[in-house]
mmCIF file of C-alpha atoms and ligand atoms in Angstrom:
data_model
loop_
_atom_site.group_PDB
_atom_site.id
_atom_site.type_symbol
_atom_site.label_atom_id
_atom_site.label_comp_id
_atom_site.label_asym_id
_atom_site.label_seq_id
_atom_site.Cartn_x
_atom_site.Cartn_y
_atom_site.Cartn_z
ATOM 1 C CA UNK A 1203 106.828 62.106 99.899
ATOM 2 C CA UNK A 1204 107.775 58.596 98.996
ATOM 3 C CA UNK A 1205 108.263 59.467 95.019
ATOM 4 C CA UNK A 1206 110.738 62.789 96.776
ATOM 5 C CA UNK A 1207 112.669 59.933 98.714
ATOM 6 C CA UNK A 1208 113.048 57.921 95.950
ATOM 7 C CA UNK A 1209 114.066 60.484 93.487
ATOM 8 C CA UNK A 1210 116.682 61.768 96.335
ATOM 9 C CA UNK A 1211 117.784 58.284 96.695
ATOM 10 C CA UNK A 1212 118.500 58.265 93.350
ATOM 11 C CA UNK A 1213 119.638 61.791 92.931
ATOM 12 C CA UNK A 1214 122.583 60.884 95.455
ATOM 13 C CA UNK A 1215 123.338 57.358 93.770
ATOM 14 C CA UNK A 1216 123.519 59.315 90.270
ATOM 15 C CA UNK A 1217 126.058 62.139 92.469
ATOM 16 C CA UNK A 1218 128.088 59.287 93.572
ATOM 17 C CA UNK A 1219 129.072 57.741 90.122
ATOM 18 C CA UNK A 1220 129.944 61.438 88.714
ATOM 19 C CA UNK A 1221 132.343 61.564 91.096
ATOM 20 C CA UNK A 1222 133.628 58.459 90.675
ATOM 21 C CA UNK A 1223 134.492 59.847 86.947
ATOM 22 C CA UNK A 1224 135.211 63.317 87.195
ATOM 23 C CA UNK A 1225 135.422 65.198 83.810
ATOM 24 C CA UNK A 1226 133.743 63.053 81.661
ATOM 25 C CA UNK A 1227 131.645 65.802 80.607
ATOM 26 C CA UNK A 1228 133.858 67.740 78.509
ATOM 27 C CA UNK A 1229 135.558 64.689 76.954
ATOM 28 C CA UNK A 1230 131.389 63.390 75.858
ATOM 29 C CA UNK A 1231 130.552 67.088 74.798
ATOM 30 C CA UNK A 1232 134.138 67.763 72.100
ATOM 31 C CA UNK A 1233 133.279 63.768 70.949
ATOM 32 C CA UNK A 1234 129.812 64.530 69.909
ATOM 33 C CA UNK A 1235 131.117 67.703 68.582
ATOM 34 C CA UNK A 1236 127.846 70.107 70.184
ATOM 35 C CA UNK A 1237 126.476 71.366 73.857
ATOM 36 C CA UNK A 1238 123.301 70.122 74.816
ATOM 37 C CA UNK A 1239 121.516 72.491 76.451
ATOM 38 C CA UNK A 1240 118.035 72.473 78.525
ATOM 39 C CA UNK A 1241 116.368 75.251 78.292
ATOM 40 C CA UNK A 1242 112.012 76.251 78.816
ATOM 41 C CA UNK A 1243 109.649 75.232 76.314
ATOM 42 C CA UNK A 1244 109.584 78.804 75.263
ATOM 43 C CA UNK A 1245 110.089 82.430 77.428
ATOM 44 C CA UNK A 1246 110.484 85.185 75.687
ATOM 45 C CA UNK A 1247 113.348 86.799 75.684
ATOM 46 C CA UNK A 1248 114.850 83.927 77.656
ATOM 47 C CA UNK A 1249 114.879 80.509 75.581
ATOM 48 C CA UNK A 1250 111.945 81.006 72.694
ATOM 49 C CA UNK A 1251 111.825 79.626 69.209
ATOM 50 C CA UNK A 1252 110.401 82.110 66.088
ATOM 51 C CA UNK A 1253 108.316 80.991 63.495
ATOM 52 C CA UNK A 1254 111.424 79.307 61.665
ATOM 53 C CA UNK A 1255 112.206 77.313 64.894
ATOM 54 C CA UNK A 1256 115.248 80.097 65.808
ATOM 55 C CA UNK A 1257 116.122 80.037 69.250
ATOM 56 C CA UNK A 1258 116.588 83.437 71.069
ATOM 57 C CA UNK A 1259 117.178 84.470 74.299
ATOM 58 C CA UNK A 1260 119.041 85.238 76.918
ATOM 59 C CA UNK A 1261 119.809 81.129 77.907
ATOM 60 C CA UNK A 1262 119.993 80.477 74.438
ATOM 61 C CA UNK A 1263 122.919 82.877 74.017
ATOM 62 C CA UNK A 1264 124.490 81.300 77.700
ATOM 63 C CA UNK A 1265 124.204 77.840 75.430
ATOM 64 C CA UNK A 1266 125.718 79.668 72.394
ATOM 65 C CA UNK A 1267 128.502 80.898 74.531
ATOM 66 C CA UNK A 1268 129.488 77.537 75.812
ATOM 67 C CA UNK A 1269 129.794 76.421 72.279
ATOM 68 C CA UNK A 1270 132.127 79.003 71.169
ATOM 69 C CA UNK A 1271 134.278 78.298 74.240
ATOM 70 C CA UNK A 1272 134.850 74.884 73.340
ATOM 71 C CA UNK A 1273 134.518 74.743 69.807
ATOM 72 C CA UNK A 1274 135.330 78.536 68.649
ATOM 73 C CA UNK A 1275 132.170 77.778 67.242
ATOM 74 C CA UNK A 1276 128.845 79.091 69.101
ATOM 75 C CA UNK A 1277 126.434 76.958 66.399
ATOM 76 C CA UNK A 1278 127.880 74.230 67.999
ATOM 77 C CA UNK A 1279 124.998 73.201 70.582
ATOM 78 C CA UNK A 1280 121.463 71.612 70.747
ATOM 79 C CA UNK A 1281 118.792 73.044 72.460
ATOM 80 C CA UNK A 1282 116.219 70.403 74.460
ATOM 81 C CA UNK A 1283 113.144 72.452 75.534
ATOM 82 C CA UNK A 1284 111.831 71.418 79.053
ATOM 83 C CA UNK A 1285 109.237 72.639 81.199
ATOM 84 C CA UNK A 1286 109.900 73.028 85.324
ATOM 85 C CA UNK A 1287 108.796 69.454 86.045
ATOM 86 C CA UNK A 1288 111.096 67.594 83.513
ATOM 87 C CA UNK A 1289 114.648 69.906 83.347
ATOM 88 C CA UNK A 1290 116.258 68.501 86.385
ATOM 89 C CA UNK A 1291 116.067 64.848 85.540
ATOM 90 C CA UNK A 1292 117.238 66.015 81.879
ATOM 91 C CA UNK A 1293 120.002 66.815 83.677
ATOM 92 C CA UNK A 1294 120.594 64.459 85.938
ATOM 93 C CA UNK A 1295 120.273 61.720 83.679
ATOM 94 C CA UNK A 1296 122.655 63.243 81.081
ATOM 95 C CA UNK A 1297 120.275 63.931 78.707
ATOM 96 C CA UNK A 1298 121.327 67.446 78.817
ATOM 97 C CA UNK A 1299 124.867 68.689 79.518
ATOM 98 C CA UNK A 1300 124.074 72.141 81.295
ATOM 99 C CA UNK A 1301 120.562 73.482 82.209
ATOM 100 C CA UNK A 1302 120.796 77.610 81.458
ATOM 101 C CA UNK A 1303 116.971 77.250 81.844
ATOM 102 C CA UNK A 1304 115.633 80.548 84.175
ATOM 103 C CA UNK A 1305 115.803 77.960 86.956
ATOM 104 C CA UNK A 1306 116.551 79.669 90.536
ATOM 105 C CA UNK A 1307 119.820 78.285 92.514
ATOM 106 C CA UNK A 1308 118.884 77.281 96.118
ATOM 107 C CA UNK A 1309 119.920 75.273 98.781
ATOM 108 C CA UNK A 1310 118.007 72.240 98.102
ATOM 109 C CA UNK A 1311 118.890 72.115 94.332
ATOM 110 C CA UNK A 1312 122.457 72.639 95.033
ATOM 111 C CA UNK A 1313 122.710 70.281 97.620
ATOM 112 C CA UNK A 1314 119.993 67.452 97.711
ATOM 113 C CA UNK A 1315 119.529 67.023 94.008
ATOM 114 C CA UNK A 1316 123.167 66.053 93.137
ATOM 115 C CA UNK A 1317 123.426 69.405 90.536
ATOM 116 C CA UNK A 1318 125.382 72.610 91.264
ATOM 117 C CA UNK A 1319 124.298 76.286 89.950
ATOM 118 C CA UNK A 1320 127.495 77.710 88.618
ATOM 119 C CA UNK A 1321 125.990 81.402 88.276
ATOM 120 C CA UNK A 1322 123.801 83.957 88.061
ATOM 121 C CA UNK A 1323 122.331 85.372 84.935
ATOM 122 C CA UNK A 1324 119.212 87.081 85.514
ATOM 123 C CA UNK A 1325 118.220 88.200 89.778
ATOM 124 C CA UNK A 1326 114.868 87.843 89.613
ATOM 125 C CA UNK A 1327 111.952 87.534 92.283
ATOM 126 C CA UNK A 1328 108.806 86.009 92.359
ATOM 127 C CA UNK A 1329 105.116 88.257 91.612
ATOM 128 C CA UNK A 1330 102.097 87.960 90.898
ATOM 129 C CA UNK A 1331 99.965 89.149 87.638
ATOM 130 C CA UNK A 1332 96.181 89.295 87.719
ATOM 131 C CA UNK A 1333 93.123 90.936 85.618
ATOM 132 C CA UNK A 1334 92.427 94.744 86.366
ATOM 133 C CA UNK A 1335 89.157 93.904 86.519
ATOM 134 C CA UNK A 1336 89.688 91.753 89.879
ATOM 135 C CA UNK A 1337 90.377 95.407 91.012
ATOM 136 C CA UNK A 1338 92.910 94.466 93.289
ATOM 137 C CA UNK A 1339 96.093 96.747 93.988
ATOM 138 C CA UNK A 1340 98.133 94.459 96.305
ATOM 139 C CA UNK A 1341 98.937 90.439 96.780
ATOM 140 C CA UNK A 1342 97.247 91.285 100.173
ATOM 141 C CA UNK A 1343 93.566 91.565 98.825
ATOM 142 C CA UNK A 1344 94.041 87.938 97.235
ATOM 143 C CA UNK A 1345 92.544 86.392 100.473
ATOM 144 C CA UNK A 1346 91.417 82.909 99.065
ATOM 145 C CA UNK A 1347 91.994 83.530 95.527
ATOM 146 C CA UNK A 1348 92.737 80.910 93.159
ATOM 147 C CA UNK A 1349 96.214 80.963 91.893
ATOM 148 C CA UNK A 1350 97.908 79.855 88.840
ATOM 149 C CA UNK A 1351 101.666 78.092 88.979
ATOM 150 C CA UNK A 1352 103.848 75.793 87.482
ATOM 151 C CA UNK A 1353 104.715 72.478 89.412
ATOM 152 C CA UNK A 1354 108.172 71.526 90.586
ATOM 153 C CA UNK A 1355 108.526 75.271 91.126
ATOM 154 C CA UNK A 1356 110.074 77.311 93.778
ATOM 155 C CA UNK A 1357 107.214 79.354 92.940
ATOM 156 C CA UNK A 1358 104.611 76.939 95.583
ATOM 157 C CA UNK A 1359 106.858 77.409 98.653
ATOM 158 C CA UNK A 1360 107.630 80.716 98.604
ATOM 159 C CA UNK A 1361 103.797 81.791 97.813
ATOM 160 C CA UNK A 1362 102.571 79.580 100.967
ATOM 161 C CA UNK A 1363 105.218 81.007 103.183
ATOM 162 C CA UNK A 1364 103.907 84.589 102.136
ATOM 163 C CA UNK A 1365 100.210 84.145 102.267
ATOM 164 C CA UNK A 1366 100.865 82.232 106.200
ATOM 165 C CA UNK A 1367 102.779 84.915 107.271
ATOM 166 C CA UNK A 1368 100.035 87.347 105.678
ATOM 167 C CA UNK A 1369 97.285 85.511 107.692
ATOM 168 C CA UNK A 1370 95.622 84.593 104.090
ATOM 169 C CA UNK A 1371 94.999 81.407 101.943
ATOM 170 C CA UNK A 1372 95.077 80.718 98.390
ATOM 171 C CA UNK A 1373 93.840 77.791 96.305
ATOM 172 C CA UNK A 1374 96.630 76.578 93.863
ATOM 173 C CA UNK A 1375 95.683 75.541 90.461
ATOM 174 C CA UNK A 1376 98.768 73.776 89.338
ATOM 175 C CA UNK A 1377 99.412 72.668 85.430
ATOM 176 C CA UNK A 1378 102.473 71.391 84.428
ATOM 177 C CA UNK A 1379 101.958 72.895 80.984
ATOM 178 C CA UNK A 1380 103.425 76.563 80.727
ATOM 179 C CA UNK A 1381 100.966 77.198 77.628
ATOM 180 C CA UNK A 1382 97.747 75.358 79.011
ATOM 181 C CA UNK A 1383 98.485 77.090 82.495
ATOM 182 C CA UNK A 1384 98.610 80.624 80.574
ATOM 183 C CA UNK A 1385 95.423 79.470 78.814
ATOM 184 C CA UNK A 1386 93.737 78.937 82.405
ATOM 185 C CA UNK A 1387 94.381 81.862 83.131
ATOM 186 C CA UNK A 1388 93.355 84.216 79.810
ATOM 187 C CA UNK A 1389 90.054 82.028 80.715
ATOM 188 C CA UNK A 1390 89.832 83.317 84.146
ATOM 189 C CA UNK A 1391 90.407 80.076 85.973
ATOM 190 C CA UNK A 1392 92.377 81.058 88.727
ATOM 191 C CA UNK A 1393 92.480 84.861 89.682
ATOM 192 C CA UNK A 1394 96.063 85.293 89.914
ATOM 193 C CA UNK A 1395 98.779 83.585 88.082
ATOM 194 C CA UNK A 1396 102.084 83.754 90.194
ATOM 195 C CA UNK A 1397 106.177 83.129 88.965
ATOM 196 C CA UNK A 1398 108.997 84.829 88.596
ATOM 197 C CA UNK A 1399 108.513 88.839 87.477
ATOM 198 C CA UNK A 1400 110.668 88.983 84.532
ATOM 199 C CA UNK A 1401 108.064 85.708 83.318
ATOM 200 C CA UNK A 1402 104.952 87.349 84.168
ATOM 201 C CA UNK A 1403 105.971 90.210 82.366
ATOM 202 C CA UNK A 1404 106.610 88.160 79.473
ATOM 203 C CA UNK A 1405 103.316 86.463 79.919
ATOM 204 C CA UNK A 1406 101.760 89.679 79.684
ATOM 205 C CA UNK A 1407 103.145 91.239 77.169
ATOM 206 C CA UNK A 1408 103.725 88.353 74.463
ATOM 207 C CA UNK A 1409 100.816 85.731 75.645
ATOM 208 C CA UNK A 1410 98.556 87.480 76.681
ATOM 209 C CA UNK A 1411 95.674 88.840 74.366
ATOM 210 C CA UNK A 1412 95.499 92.347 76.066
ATOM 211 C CA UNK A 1413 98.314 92.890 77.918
ATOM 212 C CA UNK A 1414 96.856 96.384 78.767
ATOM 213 C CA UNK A 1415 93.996 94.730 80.747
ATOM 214 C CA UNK A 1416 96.633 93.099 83.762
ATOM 215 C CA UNK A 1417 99.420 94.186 86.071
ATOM 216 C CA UNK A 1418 101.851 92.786 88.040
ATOM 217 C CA UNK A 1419 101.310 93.773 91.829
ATOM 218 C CA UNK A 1420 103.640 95.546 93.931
ATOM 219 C CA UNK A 1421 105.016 92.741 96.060
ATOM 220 C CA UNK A 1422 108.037 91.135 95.035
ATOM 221 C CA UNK A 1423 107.473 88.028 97.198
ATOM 222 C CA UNK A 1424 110.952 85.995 97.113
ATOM 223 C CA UNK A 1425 114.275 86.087 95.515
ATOM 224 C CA UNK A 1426 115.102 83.973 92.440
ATOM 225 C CA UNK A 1427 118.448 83.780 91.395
ATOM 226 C CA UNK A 1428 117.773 82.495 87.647
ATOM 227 C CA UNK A 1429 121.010 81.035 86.765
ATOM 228 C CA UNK A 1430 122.325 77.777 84.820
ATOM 229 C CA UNK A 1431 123.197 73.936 86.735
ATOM 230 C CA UNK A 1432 125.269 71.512 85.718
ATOM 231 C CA UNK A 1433 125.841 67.525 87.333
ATOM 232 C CA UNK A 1434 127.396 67.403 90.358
ATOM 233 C CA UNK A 1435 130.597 65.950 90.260
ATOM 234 C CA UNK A 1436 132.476 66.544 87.363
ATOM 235 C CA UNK A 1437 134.022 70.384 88.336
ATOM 236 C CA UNK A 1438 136.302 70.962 85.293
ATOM 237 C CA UNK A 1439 132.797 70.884 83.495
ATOM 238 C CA UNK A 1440 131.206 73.466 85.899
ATOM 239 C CA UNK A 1441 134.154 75.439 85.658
ATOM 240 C CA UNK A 1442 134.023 76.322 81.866
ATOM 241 C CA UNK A 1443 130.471 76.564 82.277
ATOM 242 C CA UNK A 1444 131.335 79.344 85.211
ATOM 243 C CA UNK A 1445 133.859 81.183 83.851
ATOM 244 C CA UNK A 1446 131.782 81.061 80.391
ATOM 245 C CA UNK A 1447 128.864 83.386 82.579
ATOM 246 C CA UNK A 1448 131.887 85.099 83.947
ATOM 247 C CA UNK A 1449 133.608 86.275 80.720
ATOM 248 C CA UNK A 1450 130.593 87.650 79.380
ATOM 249 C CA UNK A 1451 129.939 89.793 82.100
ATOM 250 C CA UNK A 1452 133.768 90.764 82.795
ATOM 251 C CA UNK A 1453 134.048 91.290 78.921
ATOM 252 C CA UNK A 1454 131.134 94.133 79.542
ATOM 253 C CA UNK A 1455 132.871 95.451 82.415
ATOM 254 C CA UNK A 1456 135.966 95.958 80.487
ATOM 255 C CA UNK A 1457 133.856 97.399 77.363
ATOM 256 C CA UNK A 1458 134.722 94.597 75.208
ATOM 257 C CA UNK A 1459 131.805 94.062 72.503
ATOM 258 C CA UNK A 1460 131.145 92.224 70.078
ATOM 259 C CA UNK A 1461 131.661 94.870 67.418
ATOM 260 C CA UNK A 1462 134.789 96.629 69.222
ATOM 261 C CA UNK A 1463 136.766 92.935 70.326
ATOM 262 C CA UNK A 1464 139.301 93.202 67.090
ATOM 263 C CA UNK A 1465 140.336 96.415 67.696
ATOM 264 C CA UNK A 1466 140.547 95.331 71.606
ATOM 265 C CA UNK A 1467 143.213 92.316 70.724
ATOM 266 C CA UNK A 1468 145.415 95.755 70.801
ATOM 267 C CA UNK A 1469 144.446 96.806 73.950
ATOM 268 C CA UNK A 1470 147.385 97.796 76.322
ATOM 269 C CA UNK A 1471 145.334 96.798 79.393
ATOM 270 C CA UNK A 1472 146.836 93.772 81.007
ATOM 271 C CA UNK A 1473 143.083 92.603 82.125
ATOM 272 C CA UNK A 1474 142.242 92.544 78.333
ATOM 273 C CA UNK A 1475 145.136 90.878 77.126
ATOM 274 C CA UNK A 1476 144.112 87.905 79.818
ATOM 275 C CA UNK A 1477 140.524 87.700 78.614
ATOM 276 C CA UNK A 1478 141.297 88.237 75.117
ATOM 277 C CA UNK A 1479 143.751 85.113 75.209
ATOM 278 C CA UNK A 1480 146.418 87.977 74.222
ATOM 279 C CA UNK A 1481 148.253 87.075 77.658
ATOM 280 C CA UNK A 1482 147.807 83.532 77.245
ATOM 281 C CA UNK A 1483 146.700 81.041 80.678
ATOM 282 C CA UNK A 1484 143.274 81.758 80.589
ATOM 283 C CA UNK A 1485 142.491 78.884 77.783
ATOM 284 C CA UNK A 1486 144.764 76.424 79.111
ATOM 285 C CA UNK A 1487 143.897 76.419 82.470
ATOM 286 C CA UNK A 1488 140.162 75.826 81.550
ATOM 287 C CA UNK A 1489 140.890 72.692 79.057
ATOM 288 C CA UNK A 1490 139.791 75.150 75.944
ATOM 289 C CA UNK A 1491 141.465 77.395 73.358
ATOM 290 C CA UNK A 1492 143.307 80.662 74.697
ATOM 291 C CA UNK A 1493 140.484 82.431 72.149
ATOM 292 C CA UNK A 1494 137.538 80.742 74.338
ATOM 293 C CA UNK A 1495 136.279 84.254 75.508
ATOM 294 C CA UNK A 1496 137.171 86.231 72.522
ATOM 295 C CA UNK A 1497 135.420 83.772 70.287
ATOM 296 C CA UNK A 1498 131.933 84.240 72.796
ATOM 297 C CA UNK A 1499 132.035 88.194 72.644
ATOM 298 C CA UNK A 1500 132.666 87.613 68.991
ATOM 299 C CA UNK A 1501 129.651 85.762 68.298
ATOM 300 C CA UNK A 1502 127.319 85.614 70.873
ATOM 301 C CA UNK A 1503 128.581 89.218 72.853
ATOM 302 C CA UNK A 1504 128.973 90.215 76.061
ATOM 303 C CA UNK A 1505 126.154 90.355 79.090
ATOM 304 C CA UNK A 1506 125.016 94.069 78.262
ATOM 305 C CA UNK A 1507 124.513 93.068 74.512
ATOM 306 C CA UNK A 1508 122.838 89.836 75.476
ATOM 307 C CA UNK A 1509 120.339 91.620 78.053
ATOM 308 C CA UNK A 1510 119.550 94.434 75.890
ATOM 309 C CA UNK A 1511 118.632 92.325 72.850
ATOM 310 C CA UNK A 1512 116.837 89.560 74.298
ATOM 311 C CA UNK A 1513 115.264 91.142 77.261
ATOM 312 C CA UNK A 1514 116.140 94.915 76.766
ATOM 313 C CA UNK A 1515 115.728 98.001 74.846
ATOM 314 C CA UNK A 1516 116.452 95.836 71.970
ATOM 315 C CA UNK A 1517 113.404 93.871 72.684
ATOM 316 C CA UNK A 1518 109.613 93.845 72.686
ATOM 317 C CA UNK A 1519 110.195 93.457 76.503
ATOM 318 C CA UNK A 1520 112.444 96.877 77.315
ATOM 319 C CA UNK A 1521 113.257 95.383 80.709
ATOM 320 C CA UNK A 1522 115.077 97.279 82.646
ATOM 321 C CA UNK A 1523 118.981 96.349 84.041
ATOM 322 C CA UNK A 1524 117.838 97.079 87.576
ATOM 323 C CA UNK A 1525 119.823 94.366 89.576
ATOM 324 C CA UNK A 1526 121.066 92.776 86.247
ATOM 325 C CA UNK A 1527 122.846 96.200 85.978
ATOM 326 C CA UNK A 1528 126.898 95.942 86.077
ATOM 327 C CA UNK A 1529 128.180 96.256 90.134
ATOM 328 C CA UNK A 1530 129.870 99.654 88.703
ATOM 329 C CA UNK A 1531 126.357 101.004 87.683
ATOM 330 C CA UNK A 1532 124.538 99.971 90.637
ATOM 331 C CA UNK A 1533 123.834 96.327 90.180
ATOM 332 C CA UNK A 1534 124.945 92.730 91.216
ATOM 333 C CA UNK A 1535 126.587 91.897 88.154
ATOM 334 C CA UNK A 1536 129.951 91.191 89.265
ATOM 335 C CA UNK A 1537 132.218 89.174 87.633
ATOM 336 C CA UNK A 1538 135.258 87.020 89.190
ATOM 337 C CA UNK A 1539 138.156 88.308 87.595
ATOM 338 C CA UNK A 1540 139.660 86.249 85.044
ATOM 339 C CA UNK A 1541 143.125 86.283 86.086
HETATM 340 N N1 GSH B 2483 112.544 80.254 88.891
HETATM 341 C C1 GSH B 2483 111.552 79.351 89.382
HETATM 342 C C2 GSH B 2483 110.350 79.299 88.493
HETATM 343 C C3 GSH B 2483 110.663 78.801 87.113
HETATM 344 C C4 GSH B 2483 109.383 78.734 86.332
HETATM 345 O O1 GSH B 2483 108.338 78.378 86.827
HETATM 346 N N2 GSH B 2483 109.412 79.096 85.111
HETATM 347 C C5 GSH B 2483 108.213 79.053 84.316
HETATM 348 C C6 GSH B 2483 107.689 80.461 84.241
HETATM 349 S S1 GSH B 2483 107.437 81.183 82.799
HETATM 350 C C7 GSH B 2483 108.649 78.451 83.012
HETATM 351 O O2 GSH B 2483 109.807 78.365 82.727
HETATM 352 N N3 GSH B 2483 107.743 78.005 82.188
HETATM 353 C C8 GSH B 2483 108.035 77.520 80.863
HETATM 354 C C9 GSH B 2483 108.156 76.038 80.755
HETATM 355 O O3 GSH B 2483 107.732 75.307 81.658
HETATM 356 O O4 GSH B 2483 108.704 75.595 79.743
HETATM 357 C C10 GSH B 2483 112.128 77.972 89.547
HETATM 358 O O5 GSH B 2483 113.289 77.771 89.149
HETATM 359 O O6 GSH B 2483 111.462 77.083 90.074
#
């Protein structure tokens, strides 16, 4: 309690300054010449590094898409892999300049920890995964079961309100370590390991030995809202970050891909012409070139192509768009127009 105080005291204190010097962000970002970006010490599908050290996923490409924003350029950025406990004060501190880092947006982030979540980029909720062999079919047969999770987490919270209002208790085993926590786990040291569904899928399938041999139970215990933070304070910084998450999502709306946005610089619809930088206003008004958008769905493409390689048909993963579907095709993808 007294380290929380503390850290909010200094949280606040760190809020304050920003203000005092708002947009110093973009100006430290174009004089370095890159984007830091935080992102997990490896997801699949979300922020993971191959063999080479390549970065993939869908944060990666959020990262990627800042960079060709600002620089026309989406090489342009440096990646700084965190786990939950360490990415806030990576951020807060300055050691990273945005956090696209599956890290859920709520109240207390937004408002007690001096950050601000300028979108969403995955709706996700919170599950749990266990062995088939427990032989358990719902969260509601865990009745004192040992459970894996990651500290720093929304993931604690939200599994204590559910098992009180369930009448049940858990043990938590808590490791700060995504891998070693995983490894717990495979060795049958908790029962159930619990995070956010899209995760525990990717546990499954990628980290664990035999995926066949676990599921993910039914209940879908909270919402998470995976989305990227920047600092507090300094809004001409969260607004290129924003409108960056918004113009790949309105560039899929409007059917603007990476392999069709040439031929859509001749579009006749005024909406294209704006996010194109045809109709210039767009660029200027953020602080970047008029090309900012076309240069992200050039290189890095739009939300559809993003979710389907990383996470979708594309990938080892095949997740499905569910609520990460387009508004027009049943989903909550909805992008503020860029206008
Ligand atoms: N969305 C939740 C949970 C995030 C979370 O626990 N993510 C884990 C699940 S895989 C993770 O990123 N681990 C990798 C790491 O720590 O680098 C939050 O923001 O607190």
């Amino acid at each position: 309690m007294k380290a929380l105080k503390t850290f909010l005291a200094a949280a606040l204190m760190l809020g304050a300054a920003h203000a005092a010097h708002a947009g110093p962000t973009l100006d430290a970002v174009k004089k370095k010449g890159f984007v830091q970006c935080g992102v997990s010490t490896g997801v699949a599908g979300f922020s993971n590094p191959d063999s080479k050290g390549n970065w993939t996923g869908i944060d990666v490409d959020l990262c990627k898409a800042v960079a060709a924003a600002l620089f026309g350029d989406a090489t342009k950025f440096k990646l700084t892999p965190l786990n939950t406990q360490q990415r806030f004060t990576a951020l807060q501190s300055g050691e990273v300049d945005v956090l696209p880092r599956n890290t859920s947006i709520t109240l207390q982030r937004d408002a007690a920890l001096g950050l601000t979540g300028v979108g969403v980029n995955f709706y996700d909720g919170q599950g749990i995964l266990v062995s088939k062999k427990l032989g358990v079919k719902s969260a509601k047969e865990l009745n004192q079961a040992a459970i894996c999770l990651q500290p720093g987490t929304t993931t604690e919270l939200n599994l204590a309100d559910w098992f009180r209002a369930n009448k049940l208790t858990f043990k938590p085993v808590v490791i700060d370590k995504f891998d070693e926590l995983v490894r717990a786990f495979a060795a049958g040291r908790c029962d159930a390991y619990t995070t956010d569904i899209s995760a525990l899928n990717v546990i499954r399938t990628t980290k664990l030995s035999n995926p066949d041999d676990y599921i993910v139970l039914p209940e879908m215990i909270s919402k998470e809202p995976l989305g990227p933070m920047v600092r507090r304070g300094d809004e001409q910084w969260a607004t290129i970050v924003k409108w960056t998450l918004n113009a790949m999502i309105e560039a899929e709306e409007y059917g603007i891909t990476s392999k069709n946005v040439d031929e859509m610089l001749k579009s006749t619809n005024p909406n294209v012409q704006r996010i194109l930088g045809v109709t210039p206003g767009a660029g200027k008004n953020l602080g970047v070139d008029e090309k900012w958008a076309y240069n992200i769905v050039k290189q890095v493409g739009n939300y559809g192509e993003s979710f389907e390689r990383n996470v979708g048909q594309g990938s080892p993963l095949k997740m499905q768009r569910g609520a990460n579907a387009l508004w027009t095709q049943g989903g909550l993808m909805y992008a503020l127009p860029i206008r």
